[in-house]
mmCIF file of C-alpha atoms in Angstrom:
data_model
loop_
_atom_site.group_PDB
_atom_site.id
_atom_site.type_symbol
_atom_site.label_atom_id
_atom_site.label_comp_id
_atom_site.label_asym_id
_atom_site.label_seq_id
_atom_site.Cartn_x
_atom_site.Cartn_y
_atom_site.Cartn_z
ATOM 1 C CA UNK P 1 6.510 -15.957 -11.512
ATOM 2 C CA UNK P 2 5.120 -12.716 -12.934
ATOM 3 C CA UNK P 3 3.139 -11.677 -9.810
ATOM 4 C CA UNK P 4 1.100 -8.516 -10.473
ATOM 5 C CA UNK P 5 1.547 -7.041 -13.940
ATOM 6 C CA UNK P 6 0.411 -3.546 -14.851
ATOM 7 C CA UNK P 7 0.289 -2.002 -18.292
ATOM 8 C CA UNK P 8 1.106 0.530 -19.534
ATOM 9 C CA UNK P 9 3.931 1.807 -17.327
ATOM 10 C CA UNK P 10 3.656 5.322 -18.712
ATOM 11 C CA UNK P 11 0.826 7.137 -20.444
ATOM 12 C CA UNK P 12 0.084 10.702 -21.452
ATOM 13 C CA UNK P 13 -3.517 11.684 -22.095
ATOM 14 C CA UNK P 14 -5.333 14.798 -23.086
ATOM 15 C CA UNK P 15 -8.181 16.087 -20.963
ATOM 16 C CA UNK P 16 -11.387 14.276 -21.854
ATOM 17 C CA UNK P 17 -9.769 11.177 -23.296
ATOM 18 C CA UNK P 18 -10.556 7.773 -21.886
ATOM 19 C CA UNK P 19 -8.215 4.900 -21.247
ATOM 20 C CA UNK P 20 -7.867 1.633 -19.376
ATOM 21 C CA UNK P 21 -5.050 0.629 -17.060
ATOM 22 C CA UNK P 22 -4.630 -3.105 -17.136
ATOM 23 C CA UNK P 23 -3.819 -5.266 -14.132
ATOM 24 C CA UNK P 24 -3.309 -9.019 -14.120
ATOM 25 C CA UNK P 25 -2.134 -11.390 -11.405
ATOM 26 C CA UNK P 26 -1.166 -15.022 -11.782
ATOM 27 C CA UNK P 27 -1.276 -15.993 -8.115
ATOM 28 C CA UNK P 28 -4.985 -16.896 -7.961
ATOM 29 C CA UNK P 29 -5.520 -14.075 -5.487
ATOM 30 C CA UNK P 30 -9.018 -13.397 -4.279
ATOM 31 C CA UNK P 31 -8.562 -9.710 -3.578
ATOM 32 C CA UNK P 32 -7.471 -7.007 -6.034
ATOM 33 C CA UNK P 33 -7.351 -3.261 -5.649
ATOM 34 C CA UNK P 34 -6.285 -0.014 -7.266
ATOM 35 C CA UNK P 35 -4.472 2.795 -5.450
ATOM 36 C CA UNK P 36 -3.257 6.148 -6.578
ATOM 37 C CA UNK P 37 -0.127 7.723 -5.141
ATOM 38 C CA UNK P 38 0.315 11.481 -5.089
ATOM 39 C CA UNK P 39 3.159 13.459 -3.525
ATOM 40 C CA UNK P 40 2.554 14.043 0.177
ATOM 41 C CA UNK P 41 -0.703 12.049 0.096
ATOM 42 C CA UNK P 42 0.439 8.470 0.533
ATOM 43 C CA UNK P 43 -1.671 5.852 -1.167
ATOM 44 C CA UNK P 44 -5.397 6.219 -1.543
ATOM 45 C CA UNK P 45 -7.729 3.386 -2.433
ATOM 46 C CA UNK P 46 -9.775 3.867 -5.596
ATOM 47 C CA UNK P 47 -11.677 0.604 -6.047
ATOM 48 C CA UNK P 48 -11.310 -2.941 -4.890
ATOM 49 C CA UNK P 49 -12.668 -6.413 -5.569
ATOM 50 C CA UNK P 50 -13.010 -9.422 -3.281
ATOM 51 C CA UNK P 51 -13.682 -11.858 -6.105
ATOM 52 C CA UNK P 52 -14.844 -12.222 -9.680
ATOM 53 C CA UNK P 53 -18.020 -10.246 -10.256
ATOM 54 C CA UNK P 54 -17.689 -8.273 -7.013
ATOM 55 C CA UNK P 55 -16.345 -4.719 -6.841
ATOM 56 C CA UNK P 56 -16.685 -1.856 -4.407
ATOM 57 C CA UNK P 57 -15.601 1.742 -4.014
ATOM 58 C CA UNK P 58 -12.650 2.914 -2.039
ATOM 59 C CA UNK P 59 -11.723 6.343 -0.797
ATOM 60 C CA UNK P 60 -11.472 8.197 -4.125
ATOM 61 C CA UNK P 61 -13.644 6.404 -6.723
ATOM 62 C CA UNK P 62 -14.975 9.352 -8.707
ATOM 63 C CA UNK P 63 -13.948 9.349 -12.363
ATOM 64 C CA UNK P 64 -12.941 5.695 -12.349
ATOM 65 C CA UNK P 65 -14.679 2.439 -13.226
ATOM 66 C CA UNK P 66 -13.639 -1.131 -12.586
ATOM 67 C CA UNK P 67 -14.864 -4.609 -13.381
ATOM 68 C CA UNK P 68 -13.731 -8.084 -12.386
ATOM 69 C CA UNK P 69 -14.900 -10.635 -14.902
ATOM 70 C CA UNK P 70 -12.108 -13.088 -14.073
ATOM 71 C CA UNK P 71 -10.016 -13.814 -11.001
ATOM 72 C CA UNK P 72 -6.864 -12.759 -12.825
ATOM 73 C CA UNK P 73 -7.793 -9.359 -14.278
ATOM 74 C CA UNK P 74 -8.896 -6.092 -12.734
ATOM 75 C CA UNK P 75 -8.810 -3.193 -15.223
ATOM 76 C CA UNK P 76 -9.212 0.422 -14.160
ATOM 77 C CA UNK P 77 -11.027 2.687 -16.609
ATOM 78 C CA UNK P 78 -10.732 6.449 -16.711
ATOM 79 C CA UNK P 79 -13.917 7.627 -18.341
ATOM 80 C CA UNK P 80 -12.991 11.236 -19.161
ATOM 81 C CA UNK P 81 -9.487 12.063 -17.991
ATOM 82 C CA UNK P 82 -8.901 15.235 -15.972
ATOM 83 C CA UNK P 83 -5.596 16.856 -14.917
ATOM 84 C CA UNK P 84 -6.466 15.942 -11.301
ATOM 85 C CA UNK P 85 -6.058 12.297 -12.296
ATOM 86 C CA UNK P 86 -2.375 12.821 -13.013
ATOM 87 C CA UNK P 87 -0.820 10.326 -10.628
ATOM 88 C CA UNK P 88 0.988 7.049 -10.227
ATOM 89 C CA UNK P 89 -1.420 4.140 -10.099
ATOM 90 C CA UNK P 90 -0.758 0.878 -8.351
ATOM 91 C CA UNK P 91 -2.607 -2.379 -8.624
ATOM 92 C CA UNK P 92 -2.316 -4.684 -5.626
ATOM 93 C CA UNK P 93 -3.616 -8.139 -4.850
ATOM 94 C CA UNK P 94 -3.912 -10.391 -1.849
ATOM 95 C CA UNK P 95 -4.482 -14.109 -1.470
ATOM 96 C CA UNK P 96 -7.420 -13.484 0.811
ATOM 97 C CA UNK P 97 -9.434 -10.320 1.172
ATOM 98 C CA UNK P 98 -9.046 -9.913 4.907
ATOM 99 C CA UNK P 99 -5.293 -10.315 5.381
ATOM 100 C CA UNK P 100 -4.056 -6.963 4.148
ATOM 101 C CA UNK P 101 -0.833 -8.507 2.879
ATOM 102 C CA UNK P 102 -0.704 -6.906 -0.519
ATOM 103 C CA UNK P 103 1.420 -7.738 -3.552
ATOM 104 C CA UNK P 104 1.919 -4.661 -5.681
ATOM 105 C CA UNK P 105 2.504 -4.089 -9.351
ATOM 106 C CA UNK P 106 5.269 -1.788 -10.555
ATOM 107 C CA UNK P 107 2.946 1.130 -11.057
ATOM 108 C CA UNK P 108 1.656 3.151 -13.995
ATOM 109 C CA UNK P 109 2.539 6.821 -14.306
ATOM 110 C CA UNK P 110 -0.320 8.744 -15.902
ATOM 111 C CA UNK P 111 -0.116 12.354 -17.007
ATOM 112 C CA UNK P 112 -3.230 14.208 -18.106
ATOM 113 C CA UNK P 113 -2.596 17.425 -20.003
ATOM 114 C CA UNK Y 1 -12.662 6.610 10.043
ATOM 115 C CA UNK Y 2 -9.235 5.310 10.816
ATOM 116 C CA UNK Y 3 -6.252 7.538 10.240
ATOM 117 C CA UNK Y 4 -2.559 6.772 10.091
ATOM 118 C CA UNK Y 5 0.039 9.434 10.832
ATOM 119 C CA UNK Y 6 3.721 9.328 10.020
ATOM 120 C CA UNK Y 7 5.204 12.417 11.592
ATOM 121 C CA UNK Y 8 8.639 12.149 9.975
ATOM 122 C CA UNK Y 9 8.535 13.009 6.258
ATOM 123 C CA UNK Y 10 12.265 12.262 5.969
ATOM 124 C CA UNK Y 11 14.872 10.419 7.998
ATOM 125 C CA UNK Y 12 18.504 9.606 7.447
ATOM 126 C CA UNK Y 13 20.834 7.025 8.953
ATOM 127 C CA UNK Y 14 24.444 6.012 8.598
ATOM 128 C CA UNK Y 15 25.147 2.623 7.143
ATOM 129 C CA UNK Y 16 25.318 -0.063 9.883
ATOM 130 C CA UNK Y 17 23.471 2.164 12.369
ATOM 131 C CA UNK Y 18 19.939 1.757 13.720
ATOM 132 C CA UNK Y 19 16.989 3.941 12.819
ATOM 133 C CA UNK Y 20 13.407 4.070 14.073
ATOM 134 C CA UNK Y 21 10.479 5.258 11.978
ATOM 135 C CA UNK Y 22 7.377 6.448 13.804
ATOM 136 C CA UNK Y 23 3.733 5.719 13.132
ATOM 137 C CA UNK Y 24 0.603 6.480 15.089
ATOM 138 C CA UNK Y 25 -2.943 5.579 14.235
ATOM 139 C CA UNK Y 26 -6.412 6.364 15.367
ATOM 140 C CA UNK Y 27 -9.078 3.703 15.720
ATOM 141 C CA UNK Y 28 -11.924 2.681 17.983
ATOM 142 C CA UNK Y 29 -11.515 -0.970 17.047
ATOM 143 C CA UNK Y 30 -9.852 -3.520 19.306
ATOM 144 C CA UNK Y 31 -8.764 -5.996 16.671
ATOM 145 C CA UNK Y 32 -6.823 -4.942 13.608
ATOM 146 C CA UNK Y 33 -3.646 -5.381 11.593
ATOM 147 C CA UNK Y 34 -0.732 -3.026 11.182
ATOM 148 C CA UNK Y 35 1.842 -3.109 8.412
ATOM 149 C CA UNK Y 36 5.019 -1.497 7.225
ATOM 150 C CA UNK Y 37 5.520 -1.383 3.471
ATOM 151 C CA UNK Y 38 8.728 -0.390 1.695
ATOM 152 C CA UNK Y 39 8.844 1.385 -1.650
ATOM 153 C CA UNK Y 40 12.372 1.471 -3.128
ATOM 154 C CA UNK Y 41 13.260 3.908 -5.908
ATOM 155 C CA UNK Y 42 12.180 1.237 -8.425
ATOM 156 C CA UNK Y 43 8.654 1.964 -7.143
ATOM 157 C CA UNK Y 44 7.386 -1.570 -6.536
ATOM 158 C CA UNK Y 45 6.108 -1.723 -2.991
ATOM 159 C CA UNK Y 46 6.793 -4.721 -0.802
ATOM 160 C CA UNK Y 47 5.576 -5.801 2.620
ATOM 161 C CA UNK Y 48 8.231 -5.498 5.321
ATOM 162 C CA UNK Y 49 6.443 -6.597 8.456
ATOM 163 C CA UNK Y 50 2.968 -7.277 9.842
ATOM 164 C CA UNK Y 51 1.549 -7.073 13.357
ATOM 165 C CA UNK Y 52 -1.771 -8.370 14.644
ATOM 166 C CA UNK Y 53 -3.219 -6.214 17.383
ATOM 167 C CA UNK Y 54 -4.229 -9.119 19.615
ATOM 168 C CA UNK Y 55 -0.620 -10.315 19.789
ATOM 169 C CA UNK Y 56 1.400 -8.654 22.518
ATOM 170 C CA UNK Y 57 4.700 -9.858 21.133
ATOM 171 C CA UNK Y 58 6.340 -7.449 18.728
ATOM 172 C CA UNK Y 59 6.845 -8.784 15.213
ATOM 173 C CA UNK Y 60 10.388 -9.284 13.914
ATOM 174 C CA UNK Y 61 11.721 -10.014 10.437
ATOM 175 C CA UNK Y 62 15.510 -10.277 10.372
ATOM 176 C CA UNK Y 63 16.853 -6.718 10.816
ATOM 177 C CA UNK Y 64 13.357 -5.229 10.974
ATOM 178 C CA UNK Y 65 11.343 -5.126 14.168
ATOM 179 C CA UNK Y 66 8.413 -3.160 15.482
ATOM 180 C CA UNK Y 67 7.528 -1.549 18.765
ATOM 181 C CA UNK Y 68 3.768 -1.953 19.055
ATOM 182 C CA UNK Y 69 2.179 0.061 21.849
ATOM 183 C CA UNK Y 70 -1.542 -0.659 21.630
ATOM 184 C CA UNK Y 71 -2.680 1.706 24.370
ATOM 185 C CA UNK Y 72 -0.682 4.539 22.854
ATOM 186 C CA UNK Y 73 -1.741 3.537 19.323
ATOM 187 C CA UNK Y 74 1.856 3.606 18.230
ATOM 188 C CA UNK Y 75 3.596 1.290 15.771
ATOM 189 C CA UNK Y 76 7.229 2.185 15.107
ATOM 190 C CA UNK Y 77 9.631 0.342 12.813
ATOM 191 C CA UNK Y 78 13.229 -0.257 13.860
ATOM 192 C CA UNK Y 79 15.822 -1.063 11.233
ATOM 193 C CA UNK Y 80 19.042 -2.449 12.672
ATOM 194 C CA UNK Y 81 22.402 -2.560 10.909
ATOM 195 C CA UNK Y 82 21.081 -0.315 8.136
ATOM 196 C CA UNK Y 83 22.155 -1.153 4.615
ATOM 197 C CA UNK Y 84 22.243 0.941 1.459
ATOM 198 C CA UNK Y 85 19.425 -1.192 0.083
ATOM 199 C CA UNK Y 86 17.175 -0.045 2.923
ATOM 200 C CA UNK Y 87 16.913 3.389 1.340
ATOM 201 C CA UNK Y 88 13.277 3.777 0.368
ATOM 202 C CA UNK Y 89 9.960 5.326 1.194
ATOM 203 C CA UNK Y 90 8.335 3.506 4.095
ATOM 204 C CA UNK Y 91 4.592 3.442 4.576
ATOM 205 C CA UNK Y 92 2.720 2.473 7.700
ATOM 206 C CA UNK Y 93 -0.719 0.954 7.088
ATOM 207 C CA UNK Y 94 -3.741 -0.071 9.120
ATOM 208 C CA UNK Y 95 -6.554 -2.534 8.477
ATOM 209 C CA UNK Y 96 -9.523 -3.605 10.567
ATOM 210 C CA UNK Y 97 -9.666 -7.340 11.011
ATOM 211 C CA UNK Y 98 -12.612 -9.523 10.163
ATOM 212 C CA UNK Y 99 -16.041 -8.549 8.948
ATOM 213 C CA UNK Y 100 -16.397 -7.035 5.504
ATOM 214 C CA UNK Y 101 -13.763 -4.336 5.852
ATOM 215 C CA UNK Y 102 -11.155 -4.941 3.175
ATOM 216 C CA UNK Y 103 -9.540 -1.541 3.067
ATOM 217 C CA UNK Y 104 -6.026 -0.591 4.041
ATOM 218 C CA UNK Y 105 -5.381 2.934 5.228
ATOM 219 C CA UNK Y 106 -1.874 4.201 4.525
ATOM 220 C CA UNK Y 107 0.133 6.961 6.110
ATOM 221 C CA UNK Y 108 1.846 9.550 3.954
ATOM 222 C CA UNK Y 109 5.217 7.878 4.160
ATOM 223 C CA UNK Y 110 8.720 8.478 5.503
ATOM 224 C CA UNK Y 111 11.609 8.792 3.078
ATOM 225 C CA UNK Y 112 14.664 7.032 4.501
ATOM 226 C CA UNK Y 113 18.126 7.896 3.253
ATOM 227 C CA UNK Y 114 21.060 5.635 4.118
ATOM 228 C CA UNK Y 115 24.443 7.359 4.072
ATOM 229 C CA UNK Y 116 27.576 5.311 3.333
#
């Protein structure tokens, strides 16, 4: 029972580099989302998906892309990393989109120099 | 837009004692969900308790209970018989029910320390 798996757990990038944070869930959840957590800011929603082929923007989507080609996977792409994207990123999923009962991954700590 | 406010950045409690974490929210909706999530030092966040706004009865999960005051837009979490494993960051969260709104709004969190 893996739940929500995020990779990598740690990553250091240089400004301008691109990378993809991977997220996979094995619970057949309909809803998947990406949050970033910054000190004193709580969690802020970046992008979310209510099913394969459907994505939408959250509160802070700029600089990030997502896609949902399968139910299981929801990668987050940083197109051109900036120091302001230094954060801890969490992927979360839910059995149904409307319940709000999220299952979280362990997080990915990203540092952009 | 909905907002969630946790006015206590940090709290501490003695082991076996009771502690209450505060949360207020702002919404014009009548039907919604409220949540408390726990983030231990290991970082993986887990759901502690959930409350549906149309239910007057306060939700309870073992040692965790809430005091939901809809008119006051208040949603506090009470932890009874605190244990060392309760030490964590606690986040209050809000979500509109129904429709096409799939977003959770989180507060900034309260860091709970449990003293032996």
